mmCIF file of C-alpha atoms in Angstrom:
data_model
loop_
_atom_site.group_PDB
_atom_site.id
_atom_site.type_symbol
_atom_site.label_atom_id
_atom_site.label_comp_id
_atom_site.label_asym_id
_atom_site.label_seq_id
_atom_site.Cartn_x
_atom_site.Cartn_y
_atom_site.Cartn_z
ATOM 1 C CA UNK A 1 -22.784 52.906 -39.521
ATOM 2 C CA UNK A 2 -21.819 52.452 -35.681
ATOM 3 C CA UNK A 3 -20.580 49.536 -34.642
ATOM 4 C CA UNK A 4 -21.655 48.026 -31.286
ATOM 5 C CA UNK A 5 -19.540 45.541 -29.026
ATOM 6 C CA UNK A 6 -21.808 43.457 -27.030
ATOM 7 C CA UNK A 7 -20.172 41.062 -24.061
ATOM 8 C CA UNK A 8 -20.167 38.193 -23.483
ATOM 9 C CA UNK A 9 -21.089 36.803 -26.535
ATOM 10 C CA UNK A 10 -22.896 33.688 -24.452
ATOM 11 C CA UNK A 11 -23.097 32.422 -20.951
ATOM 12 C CA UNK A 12 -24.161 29.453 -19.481
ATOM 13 C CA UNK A 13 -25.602 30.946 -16.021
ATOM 14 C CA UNK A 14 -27.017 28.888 -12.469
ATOM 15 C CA UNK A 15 -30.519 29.562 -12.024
ATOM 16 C CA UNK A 16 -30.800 32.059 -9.155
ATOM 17 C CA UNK A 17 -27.626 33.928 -10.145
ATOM 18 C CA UNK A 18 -27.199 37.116 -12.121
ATOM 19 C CA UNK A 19 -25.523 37.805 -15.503
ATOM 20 C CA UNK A 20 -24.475 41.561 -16.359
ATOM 21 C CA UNK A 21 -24.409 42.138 -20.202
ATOM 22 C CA UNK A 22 -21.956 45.378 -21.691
ATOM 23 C CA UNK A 23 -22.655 46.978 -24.841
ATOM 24 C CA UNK A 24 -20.189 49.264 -26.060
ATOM 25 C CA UNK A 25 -20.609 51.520 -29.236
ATOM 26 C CA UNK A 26 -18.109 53.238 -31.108
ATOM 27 C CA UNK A 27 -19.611 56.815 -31.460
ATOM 28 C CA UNK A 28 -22.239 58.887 -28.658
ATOM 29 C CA UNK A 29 -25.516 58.046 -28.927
ATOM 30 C CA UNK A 30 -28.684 59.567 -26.890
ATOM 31 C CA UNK A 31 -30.018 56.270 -26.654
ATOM 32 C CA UNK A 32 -29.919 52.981 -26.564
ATOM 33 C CA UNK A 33 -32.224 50.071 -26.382
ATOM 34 C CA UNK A 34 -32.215 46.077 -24.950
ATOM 35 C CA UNK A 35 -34.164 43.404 -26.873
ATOM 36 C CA UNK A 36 -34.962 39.749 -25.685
ATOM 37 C CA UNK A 37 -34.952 37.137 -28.516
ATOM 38 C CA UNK A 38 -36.588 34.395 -27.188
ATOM 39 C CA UNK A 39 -35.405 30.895 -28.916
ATOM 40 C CA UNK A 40 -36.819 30.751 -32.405
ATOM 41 C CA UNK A 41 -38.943 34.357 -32.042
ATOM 42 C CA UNK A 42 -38.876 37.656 -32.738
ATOM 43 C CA UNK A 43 -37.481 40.658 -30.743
ATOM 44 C CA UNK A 44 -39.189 42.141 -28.280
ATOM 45 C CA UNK A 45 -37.984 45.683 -26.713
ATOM 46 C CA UNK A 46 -37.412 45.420 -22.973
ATOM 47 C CA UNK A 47 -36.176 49.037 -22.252
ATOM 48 C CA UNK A 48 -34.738 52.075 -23.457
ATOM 49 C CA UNK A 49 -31.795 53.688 -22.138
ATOM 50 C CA UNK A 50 -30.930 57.560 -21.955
ATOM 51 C CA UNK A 51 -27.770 58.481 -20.434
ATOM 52 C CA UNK A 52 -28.519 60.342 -17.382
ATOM 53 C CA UNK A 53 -31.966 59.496 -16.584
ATOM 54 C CA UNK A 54 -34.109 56.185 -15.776
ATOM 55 C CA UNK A 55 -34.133 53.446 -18.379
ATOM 56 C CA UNK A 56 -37.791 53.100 -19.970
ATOM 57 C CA UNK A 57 -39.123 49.897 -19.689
ATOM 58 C CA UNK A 58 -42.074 48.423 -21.376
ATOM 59 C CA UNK A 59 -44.962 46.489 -20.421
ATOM 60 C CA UNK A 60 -43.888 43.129 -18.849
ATOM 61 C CA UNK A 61 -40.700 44.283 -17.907
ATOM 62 C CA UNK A 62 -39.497 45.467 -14.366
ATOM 63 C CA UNK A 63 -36.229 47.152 -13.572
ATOM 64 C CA UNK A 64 -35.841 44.630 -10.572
ATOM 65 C CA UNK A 65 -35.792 41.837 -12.937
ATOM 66 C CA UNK A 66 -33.582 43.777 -15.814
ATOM 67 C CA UNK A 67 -31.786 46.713 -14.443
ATOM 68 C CA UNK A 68 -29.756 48.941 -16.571
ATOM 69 C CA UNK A 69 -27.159 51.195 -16.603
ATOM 70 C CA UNK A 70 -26.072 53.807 -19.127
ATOM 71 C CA UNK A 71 -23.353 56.017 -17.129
ATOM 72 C CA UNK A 72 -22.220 57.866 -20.648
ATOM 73 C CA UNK A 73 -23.521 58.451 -24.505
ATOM 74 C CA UNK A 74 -21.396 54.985 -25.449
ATOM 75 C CA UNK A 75 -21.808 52.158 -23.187
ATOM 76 C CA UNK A 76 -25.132 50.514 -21.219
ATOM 77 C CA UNK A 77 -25.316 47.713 -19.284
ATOM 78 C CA UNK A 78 -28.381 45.103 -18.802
ATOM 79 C CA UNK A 79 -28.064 42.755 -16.048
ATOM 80 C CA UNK A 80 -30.538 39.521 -15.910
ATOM 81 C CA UNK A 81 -31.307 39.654 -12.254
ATOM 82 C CA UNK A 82 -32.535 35.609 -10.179
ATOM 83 C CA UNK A 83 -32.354 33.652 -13.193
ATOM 84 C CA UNK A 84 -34.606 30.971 -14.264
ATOM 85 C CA UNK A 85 -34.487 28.635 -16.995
ATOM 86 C CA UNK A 86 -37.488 31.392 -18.990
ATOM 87 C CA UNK A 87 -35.138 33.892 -19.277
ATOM 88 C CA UNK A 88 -32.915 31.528 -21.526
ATOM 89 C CA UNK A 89 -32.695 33.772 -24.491
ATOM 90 C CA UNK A 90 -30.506 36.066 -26.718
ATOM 91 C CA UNK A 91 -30.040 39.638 -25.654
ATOM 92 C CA UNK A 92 -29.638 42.154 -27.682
ATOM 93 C CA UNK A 93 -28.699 46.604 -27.590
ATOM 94 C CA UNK A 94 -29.583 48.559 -30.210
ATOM 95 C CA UNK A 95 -28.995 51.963 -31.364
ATOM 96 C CA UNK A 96 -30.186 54.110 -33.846
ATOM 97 C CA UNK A 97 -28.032 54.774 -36.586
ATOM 98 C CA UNK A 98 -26.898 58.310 -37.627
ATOM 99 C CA UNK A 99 -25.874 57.558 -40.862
ATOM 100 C CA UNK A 100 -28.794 56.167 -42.097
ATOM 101 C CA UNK A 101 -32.804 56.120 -41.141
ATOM 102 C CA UNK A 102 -32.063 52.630 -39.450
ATOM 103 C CA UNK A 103 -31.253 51.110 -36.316
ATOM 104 C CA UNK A 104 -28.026 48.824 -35.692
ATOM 105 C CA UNK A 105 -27.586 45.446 -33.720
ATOM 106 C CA UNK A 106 -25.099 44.179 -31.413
ATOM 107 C CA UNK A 107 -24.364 40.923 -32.106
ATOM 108 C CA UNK A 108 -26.376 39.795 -28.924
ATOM 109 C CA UNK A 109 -25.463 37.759 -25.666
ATOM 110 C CA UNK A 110 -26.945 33.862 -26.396
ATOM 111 C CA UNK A 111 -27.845 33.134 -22.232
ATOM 112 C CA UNK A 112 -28.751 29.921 -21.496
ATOM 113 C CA UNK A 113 -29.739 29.084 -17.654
ATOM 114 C CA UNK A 114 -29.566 25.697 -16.109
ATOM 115 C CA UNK B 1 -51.160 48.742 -29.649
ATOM 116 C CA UNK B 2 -49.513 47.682 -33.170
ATOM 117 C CA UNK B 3 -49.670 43.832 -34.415
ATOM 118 C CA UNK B 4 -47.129 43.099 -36.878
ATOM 119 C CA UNK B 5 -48.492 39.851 -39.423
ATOM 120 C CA UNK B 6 -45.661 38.312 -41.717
ATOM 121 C CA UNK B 7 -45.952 35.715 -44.353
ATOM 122 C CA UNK B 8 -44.879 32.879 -44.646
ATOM 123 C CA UNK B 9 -42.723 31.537 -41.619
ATOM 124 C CA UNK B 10 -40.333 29.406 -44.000
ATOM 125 C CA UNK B 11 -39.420 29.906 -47.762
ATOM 126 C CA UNK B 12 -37.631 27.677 -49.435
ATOM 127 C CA UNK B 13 -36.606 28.497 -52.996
ATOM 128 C CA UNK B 14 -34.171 27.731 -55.818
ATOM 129 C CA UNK B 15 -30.728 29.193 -56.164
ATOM 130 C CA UNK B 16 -31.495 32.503 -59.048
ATOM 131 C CA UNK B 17 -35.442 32.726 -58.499
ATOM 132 C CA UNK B 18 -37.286 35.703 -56.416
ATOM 133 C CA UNK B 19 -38.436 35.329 -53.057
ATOM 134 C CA UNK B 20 -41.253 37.420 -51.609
ATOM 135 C CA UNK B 21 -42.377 38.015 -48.183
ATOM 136 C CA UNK B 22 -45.234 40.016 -46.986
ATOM 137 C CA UNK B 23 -46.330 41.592 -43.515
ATOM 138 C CA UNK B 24 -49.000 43.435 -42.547
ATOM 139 C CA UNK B 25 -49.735 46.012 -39.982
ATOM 140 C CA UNK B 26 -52.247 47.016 -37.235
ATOM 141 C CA UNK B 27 -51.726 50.710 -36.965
ATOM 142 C CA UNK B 28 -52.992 53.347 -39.208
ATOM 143 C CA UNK B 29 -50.348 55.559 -37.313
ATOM 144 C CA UNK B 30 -46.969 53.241 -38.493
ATOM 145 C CA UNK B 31 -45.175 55.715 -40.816
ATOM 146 C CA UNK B 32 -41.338 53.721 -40.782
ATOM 147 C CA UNK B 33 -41.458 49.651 -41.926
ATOM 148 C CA UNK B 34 -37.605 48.004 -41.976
ATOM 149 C CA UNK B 35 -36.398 44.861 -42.878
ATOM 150 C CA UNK B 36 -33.704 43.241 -41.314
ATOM 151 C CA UNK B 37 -31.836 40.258 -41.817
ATOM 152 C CA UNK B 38 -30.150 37.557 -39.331
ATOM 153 C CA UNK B 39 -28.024 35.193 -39.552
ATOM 154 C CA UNK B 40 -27.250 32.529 -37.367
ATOM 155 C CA UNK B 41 -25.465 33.554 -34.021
ATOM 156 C CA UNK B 42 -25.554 37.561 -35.247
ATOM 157 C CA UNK B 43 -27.559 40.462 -34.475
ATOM 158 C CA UNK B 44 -30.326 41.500 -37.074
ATOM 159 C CA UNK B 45 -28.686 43.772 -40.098
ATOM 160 C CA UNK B 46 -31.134 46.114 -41.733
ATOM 161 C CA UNK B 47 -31.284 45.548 -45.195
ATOM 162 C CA UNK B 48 -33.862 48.291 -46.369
ATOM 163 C CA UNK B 49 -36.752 50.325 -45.174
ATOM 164 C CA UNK B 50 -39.712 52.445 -46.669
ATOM 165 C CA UNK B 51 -41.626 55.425 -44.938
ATOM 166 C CA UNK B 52 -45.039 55.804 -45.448
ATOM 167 C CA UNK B 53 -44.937 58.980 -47.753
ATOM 168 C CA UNK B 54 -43.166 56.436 -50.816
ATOM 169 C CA UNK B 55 -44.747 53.256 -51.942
ATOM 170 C CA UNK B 56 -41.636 51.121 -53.397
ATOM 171 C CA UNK B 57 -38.200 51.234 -52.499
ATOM 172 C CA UNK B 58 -35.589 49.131 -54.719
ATOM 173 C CA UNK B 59 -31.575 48.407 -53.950
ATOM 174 C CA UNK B 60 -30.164 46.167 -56.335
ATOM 175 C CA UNK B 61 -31.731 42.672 -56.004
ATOM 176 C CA UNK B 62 -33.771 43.962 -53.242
ATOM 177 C CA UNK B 63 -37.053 45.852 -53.185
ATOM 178 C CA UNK B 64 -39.609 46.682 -50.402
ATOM 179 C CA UNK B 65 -43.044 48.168 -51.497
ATOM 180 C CA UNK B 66 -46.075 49.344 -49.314
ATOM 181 C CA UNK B 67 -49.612 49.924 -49.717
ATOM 182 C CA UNK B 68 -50.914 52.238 -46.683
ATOM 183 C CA UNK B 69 -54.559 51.790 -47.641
ATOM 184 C CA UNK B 70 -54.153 47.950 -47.167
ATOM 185 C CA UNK B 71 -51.649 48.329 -44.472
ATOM 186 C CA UNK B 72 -49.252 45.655 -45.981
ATOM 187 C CA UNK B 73 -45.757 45.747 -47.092
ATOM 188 C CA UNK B 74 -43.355 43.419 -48.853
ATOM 189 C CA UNK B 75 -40.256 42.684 -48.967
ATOM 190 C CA UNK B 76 -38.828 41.221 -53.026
ATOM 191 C CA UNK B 77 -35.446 39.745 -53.423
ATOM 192 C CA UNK B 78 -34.707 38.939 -56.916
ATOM 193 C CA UNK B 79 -31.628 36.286 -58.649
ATOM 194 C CA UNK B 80 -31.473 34.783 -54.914
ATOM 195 C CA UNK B 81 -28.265 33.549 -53.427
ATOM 196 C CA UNK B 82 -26.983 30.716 -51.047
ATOM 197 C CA UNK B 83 -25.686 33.989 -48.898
ATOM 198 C CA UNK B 84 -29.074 35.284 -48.995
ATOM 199 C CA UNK B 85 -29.934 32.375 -46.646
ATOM 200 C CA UNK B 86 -31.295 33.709 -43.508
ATOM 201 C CA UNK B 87 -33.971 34.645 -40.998
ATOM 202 C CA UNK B 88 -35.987 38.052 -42.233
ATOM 203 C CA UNK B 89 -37.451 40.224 -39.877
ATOM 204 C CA UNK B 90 -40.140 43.265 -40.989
ATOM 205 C CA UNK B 91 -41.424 46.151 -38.516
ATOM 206 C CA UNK B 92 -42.927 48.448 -38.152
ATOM 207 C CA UNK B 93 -42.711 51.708 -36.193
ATOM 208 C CA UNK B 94 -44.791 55.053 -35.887
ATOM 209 C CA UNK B 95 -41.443 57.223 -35.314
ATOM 210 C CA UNK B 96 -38.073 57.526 -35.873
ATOM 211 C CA UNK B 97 -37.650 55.298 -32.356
ATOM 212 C CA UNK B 98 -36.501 51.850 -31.227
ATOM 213 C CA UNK B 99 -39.394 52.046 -28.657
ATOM 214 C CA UNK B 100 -41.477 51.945 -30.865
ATOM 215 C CA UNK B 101 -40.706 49.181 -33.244
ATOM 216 C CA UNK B 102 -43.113 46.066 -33.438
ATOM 217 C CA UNK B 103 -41.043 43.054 -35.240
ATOM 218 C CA UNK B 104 -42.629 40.499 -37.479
ATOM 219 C CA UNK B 105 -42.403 37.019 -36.140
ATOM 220 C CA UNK B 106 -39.660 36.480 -38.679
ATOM 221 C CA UNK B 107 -39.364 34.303 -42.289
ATOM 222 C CA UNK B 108 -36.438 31.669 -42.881
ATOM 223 C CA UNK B 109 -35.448 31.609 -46.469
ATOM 224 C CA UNK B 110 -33.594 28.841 -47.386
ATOM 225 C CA UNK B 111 -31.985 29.353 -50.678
ATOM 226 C CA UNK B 112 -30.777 25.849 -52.687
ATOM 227 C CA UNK B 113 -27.739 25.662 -54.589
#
Protein backbone atom coordinates (compact mmCIF):
# COMPACT_ATOMS: atom_id res chain seq x y z
CA UNK A 1 0.00 0.00 0.00
CA UNK A 2 1.48 3.68 -0.40
CA UNK A 3 2.94 5.14 2.22
CA UNK A 4 2.37 8.86 2.97
CA UNK A 5 4.85 11.29 4.89
CA UNK A 6 2.94 13.98 6.50
CA UNK A 7 5.04 17.14 8.18
CA UNK A 8 5.22 18.32 10.86
CA UNK A 9 3.95 15.79 12.88
CA UNK A 10 2.54 18.72 15.48
CA UNK A 11 2.85 22.40 15.95
CA UNK A 12 2.09 24.61 18.54
CA UNK A 13 1.07 27.83 16.33
CA UNK A 14 0.21 31.90 17.58
CA UNK A 15 -3.23 32.66 16.84
CA UNK A 16 -3.21 34.94 13.78
CA UNK A 17 -0.26 33.15 12.15
CA UNK A 18 -0.21 30.49 9.47
CA UNK A 19 0.98 26.85 9.52
CA UNK A 20 1.78 25.07 6.04
CA UNK A 21 1.31 21.22 6.31
CA UNK A 22 3.44 18.75 3.46
CA UNK A 23 2.27 15.45 2.59
CA UNK A 24 4.47 13.45 0.61
CA UNK A 25 3.56 9.95 -0.90
CA UNK A 26 5.73 7.43 -2.18
CA UNK A 27 4.07 6.52 -5.59
CA UNK A 28 1.77 9.15 -8.20
CA UNK A 29 -1.49 9.51 -7.31
CA UNK A 30 -4.41 11.59 -9.22
CA UNK A 31 -5.58 12.71 -6.05
CA UNK A 32 -5.36 13.49 -2.86
CA UNK A 33 -7.52 14.60 -0.05
CA UNK A 34 -7.18 16.85 3.54
CA UNK A 35 -9.27 15.83 6.58
CA UNK A 36 -9.78 17.87 9.89
CA UNK A 37 -10.06 15.69 13.06
CA UNK A 38 -11.41 17.79 15.45
CA UNK A 39 -10.34 16.71 19.24
CA UNK A 40 -12.20 13.56 20.15
CA UNK A 41 -14.38 13.42 16.56
CA UNK A 42 -14.52 12.03 13.49
CA UNK A 43 -12.98 13.13 10.12
CA UNK A 44 -14.40 15.42 8.14
CA UNK A 45 -13.12 16.01 4.34
CA UNK A 46 -12.05 19.61 3.78
CA UNK A 47 -10.85 19.36 0.08
CA UNK A 48 -9.69 17.34 -2.63
CA UNK A 49 -6.66 17.87 -4.50
CA UNK A 50 -5.91 17.10 -8.32
CA UNK A 51 -2.61 17.94 -9.57
CA UNK A 52 -3.01 20.59 -12.05
CA UNK A 53 -6.29 22.02 -11.38
CA UNK A 54 -8.20 23.80 -8.31
CA UNK A 55 -8.47 21.88 -5.07
CA UNK A 56 -12.29 20.91 -4.37
CA UNK A 57 -13.46 22.05 -1.30
CA UNK A 58 -16.56 21.14 0.52
CA UNK A 59 -19.23 22.88 2.22
CA UNK A 60 -17.84 24.97 5.15
CA UNK A 61 -14.60 25.20 3.80
CA UNK A 62 -12.98 28.21 1.87
CA UNK A 63 -9.69 28.17 0.04
CA UNK A 64 -8.83 31.56 1.84
CA UNK A 65 -8.99 29.86 5.08
CA UNK A 66 -7.25 26.36 3.80
CA UNK A 67 -5.39 26.81 0.63
CA UNK A 68 -3.74 24.00 -1.09
CA UNK A 69 -1.25 23.13 -3.30
CA UNK A 70 -0.60 19.98 -5.30
CA UNK A 71 2.29 21.06 -7.91
CA UNK A 72 2.88 17.11 -8.95
CA UNK A 73 1.06 13.43 -8.68
CA UNK A 74 3.16 12.97 -5.10
CA UNK A 75 3.15 15.82 -2.83
CA UNK A 76 0.17 18.53 -1.64
CA UNK A 77 0.34 21.03 0.68
CA UNK A 78 -2.54 22.48 3.13
CA UNK A 79 -1.78 25.60 4.82
CA UNK A 80 -4.10 26.77 7.96
CA UNK A 81 -4.38 30.38 7.04
CA UNK A 82 -5.19 33.42 10.54
CA UNK A 83 -5.34 30.91 13.11
CA UNK A 84 -7.62 30.75 15.97
CA UNK A 85 -7.78 28.60 18.84
CA UNK A 86 -11.11 26.48 16.60
CA UNK A 87 -8.91 25.35 14.21
CA UNK A 88 -6.92 23.38 17.00
CA UNK A 89 -7.17 20.00 15.45
CA UNK A 90 -5.38 17.05 13.69
CA UNK A 91 -4.90 17.25 9.97
CA UNK A 92 -4.85 14.69 7.95
CA UNK A 93 -4.07 13.70 3.58
CA UNK A 94 -5.36 10.87 2.25
CA UNK A 95 -5.04 8.94 -0.82
CA UNK A 96 -6.62 6.24 -2.37
CA UNK A 97 -4.88 3.15 -2.44
CA UNK A 98 -4.01 1.23 -5.67
CA UNK A 99 -3.40 -1.88 -4.23
CA UNK A 100 -6.41 -2.37 -2.59
CA UNK A 101 -10.25 -0.89 -2.73
CA UNK A 102 -9.17 1.39 0.30
CA UNK A 103 -7.90 4.64 1.10
CA UNK A 104 -4.55 5.30 3.18
CA UNK A 105 -3.73 7.87 6.04
CA UNK A 106 -0.92 10.03 6.76
CA UNK A 107 -0.17 9.96 10.09
CA UNK A 108 -1.71 13.56 10.51
CA UNK A 109 -0.30 17.02 11.78
CA UNK A 110 -1.73 17.35 15.75
CA UNK A 111 -2.05 21.66 15.56
CA UNK A 112 -2.74 23.19 18.54
CA UNK A 113 -3.18 27.22 18.53
CA UNK A 114 -2.69 29.41 21.49
CA UNK B 1 -26.66 14.31 2.06
CA UNK B 2 -25.46 10.91 3.85
CA UNK B 3 -25.65 10.56 7.88
CA UNK B 4 -23.43 7.99 9.12
CA UNK B 5 -25.00 6.41 12.85
CA UNK B 6 -22.45 4.13 14.84
CA UNK B 7 -23.00 2.18 17.95
CA UNK B 8 -21.87 2.36 20.77
CA UNK B 9 -19.29 5.29 21.41
CA UNK B 10 -17.16 3.11 24.00
CA UNK B 11 -16.77 -0.76 24.33
CA UNK B 12 -15.15 -2.14 26.86
CA UNK B 13 -14.63 -5.90 26.83
CA UNK B 14 -12.56 -8.79 28.18
CA UNK B 15 -9.25 -9.91 26.81
CA UNK B 16 -10.50 -13.31 24.21
CA UNK B 17 -14.35 -12.29 23.89
CA UNK B 18 -16.00 -10.66 20.54
CA UNK B 19 -16.69 -7.18 20.18
CA UNK B 20 -19.36 -5.84 17.84
CA UNK B 21 -20.04 -2.50 16.52
CA UNK B 22 -22.78 -1.38 14.32
CA UNK B 23 -23.46 1.78 12.03
CA UNK B 24 -26.04 2.69 10.03
CA UNK B 25 -26.52 4.71 6.96
CA UNK B 26 -28.68 7.50 5.40
CA UNK B 27 -28.26 6.89 1.73
CA UNK B 28 -29.90 4.33 -0.35
CA UNK B 29 -27.11 5.33 -2.93
CA UNK B 30 -23.83 4.22 -0.43
CA UNK B 31 -22.45 1.20 -2.35
CA UNK B 32 -18.57 1.14 -0.43
CA UNK B 33 -18.70 0.92 3.79
CA UNK B 34 -14.84 0.70 5.39
CA UNK B 35 -13.65 0.34 8.65
CA UNK B 36 -10.72 1.83 9.88
CA UNK B 37 -8.83 1.73 12.89
CA UNK B 38 -6.74 4.49 14.98
CA UNK B 39 -4.58 4.49 17.32
CA UNK B 40 -3.44 7.07 19.44
CA UNK B 41 -1.26 9.84 17.70
CA UNK B 42 -1.65 7.81 14.06
CA UNK B 43 -3.63 8.21 11.07
CA UNK B 44 -6.75 5.85 10.64
CA UNK B 45 -5.61 2.21 9.07
CA UNK B 46 -8.33 0.46 7.15
CA UNK B 47 -8.92 -2.75 8.46
CA UNK B 48 -11.72 -4.12 6.05
CA UNK B 49 -14.49 -3.01 3.82
CA UNK B 50 -17.70 -4.50 2.09
CA UNK B 51 -19.47 -3.21 -1.19
CA UNK B 52 -22.93 -3.32 -1.43
CA UNK B 53 -23.24 -6.24 -4.03
CA UNK B 54 -21.81 -8.90 -0.88
CA UNK B 55 -23.41 -9.09 2.47
CA UNK B 56 -20.45 -10.46 4.86
CA UNK B 57 -16.93 -10.09 4.53
CA UNK B 58 -14.56 -12.14 7.06
CA UNK B 59 -10.46 -11.79 7.58
CA UNK B 60 -9.30 -13.80 10.27
CA UNK B 61 -10.69 -12.52 13.62
CA UNK B 62 -12.39 -9.85 11.77
CA UNK B 63 -15.70 -9.75 9.93
CA UNK B 64 -17.89 -6.89 8.53
CA UNK B 65 -21.49 -7.80 7.33
CA UNK B 66 -24.24 -5.53 5.72
CA UNK B 67 -27.82 -5.56 5.26
CA UNK B 68 -28.79 -2.94 2.35
CA UNK B 69 -32.51 -3.28 3.02
CA UNK B 70 -31.91 -2.05 6.66
CA UNK B 71 -29.09 0.13 5.69
CA UNK B 72 -26.82 -1.08 8.62
CA UNK B 73 -23.51 -2.65 8.75
CA UNK B 74 -21.28 -4.18 11.39
CA UNK B 75 -18.20 -4.55 12.12
CA UNK B 76 -17.27 -8.36 14.43
CA UNK B 77 -13.92 -8.89 15.94
CA UNK B 78 -13.63 -12.19 17.48
CA UNK B 79 -10.71 -13.72 20.43
CA UNK B 80 -10.02 -9.80 21.08
CA UNK B 81 -6.60 -8.54 21.95
CA UNK B 82 -4.92 -5.80 24.19
CA UNK B 83 -3.46 -4.61 20.52
CA UNK B 84 -6.87 -4.52 19.29
CA UNK B 85 -7.32 -1.50 21.63
CA UNK B 86 -8.30 1.43 19.65
CA UNK B 87 -10.65 4.02 18.20
CA UNK B 88 -12.92 2.37 15.15
CA UNK B 89 -14.14 4.38 12.53
CA UNK B 90 -17.05 3.02 9.82
CA UNK B 91 -18.10 4.97 6.47
CA UNK B 92 -19.62 5.03 4.15
CA UNK B 93 -19.26 6.19 0.55
CA UNK B 94 -21.40 6.05 -2.78
CA UNK B 95 -18.08 5.69 -5.04
CA UNK B 96 -14.82 4.62 -5.23
CA UNK B 97 -13.86 8.44 -3.82
CA UNK B 98 -12.46 10.12 -0.71
CA UNK B 99 -14.99 12.96 -1.44
CA UNK B 100 -17.34 11.13 -0.85
CA UNK B 101 -16.80 9.32 2.36
CA UNK B 102 -19.10 10.13 5.45
CA UNK B 103 -17.18 8.75 8.78
CA UNK B 104 -18.96 7.35 11.76
CA UNK B 105 -18.44 9.36 14.87
CA UNK B 106 -16.04 6.65 15.93
CA UNK B 107 -16.15 3.58 18.84
CA UNK B 108 -13.24 3.18 21.53
CA UNK B 109 -12.73 -0.41 22.36
CA UNK B 110 -10.92 -0.96 25.25
CA UNK B 111 -9.78 -4.47 25.46
CA UNK B 112 -8.72 -5.83 29.31
CA UNK B 113 -5.96 -8.04 29.90
Amino acid sequence: SAVISQKPSRDICQRGTSLTIQCQVDSQVTMMFWYRQQPGQSLTLIATANQGSEATYESGFVIDKFPISRPNLTFSTLTVSNMSPEDSSIYLCSVEDQGSSGYTFGSGTRLTVV
Amino acid sequence: GENVEQHPSTLSVQEGDSAVIKCTYSDSASNYFPWYKQELGKGPQLIIDIRSNVGEKKDQRIAVTLNKTAKHFSLHITETQPEDSAVYFCAASKGNYGQNFVFGPGTRLSVLP
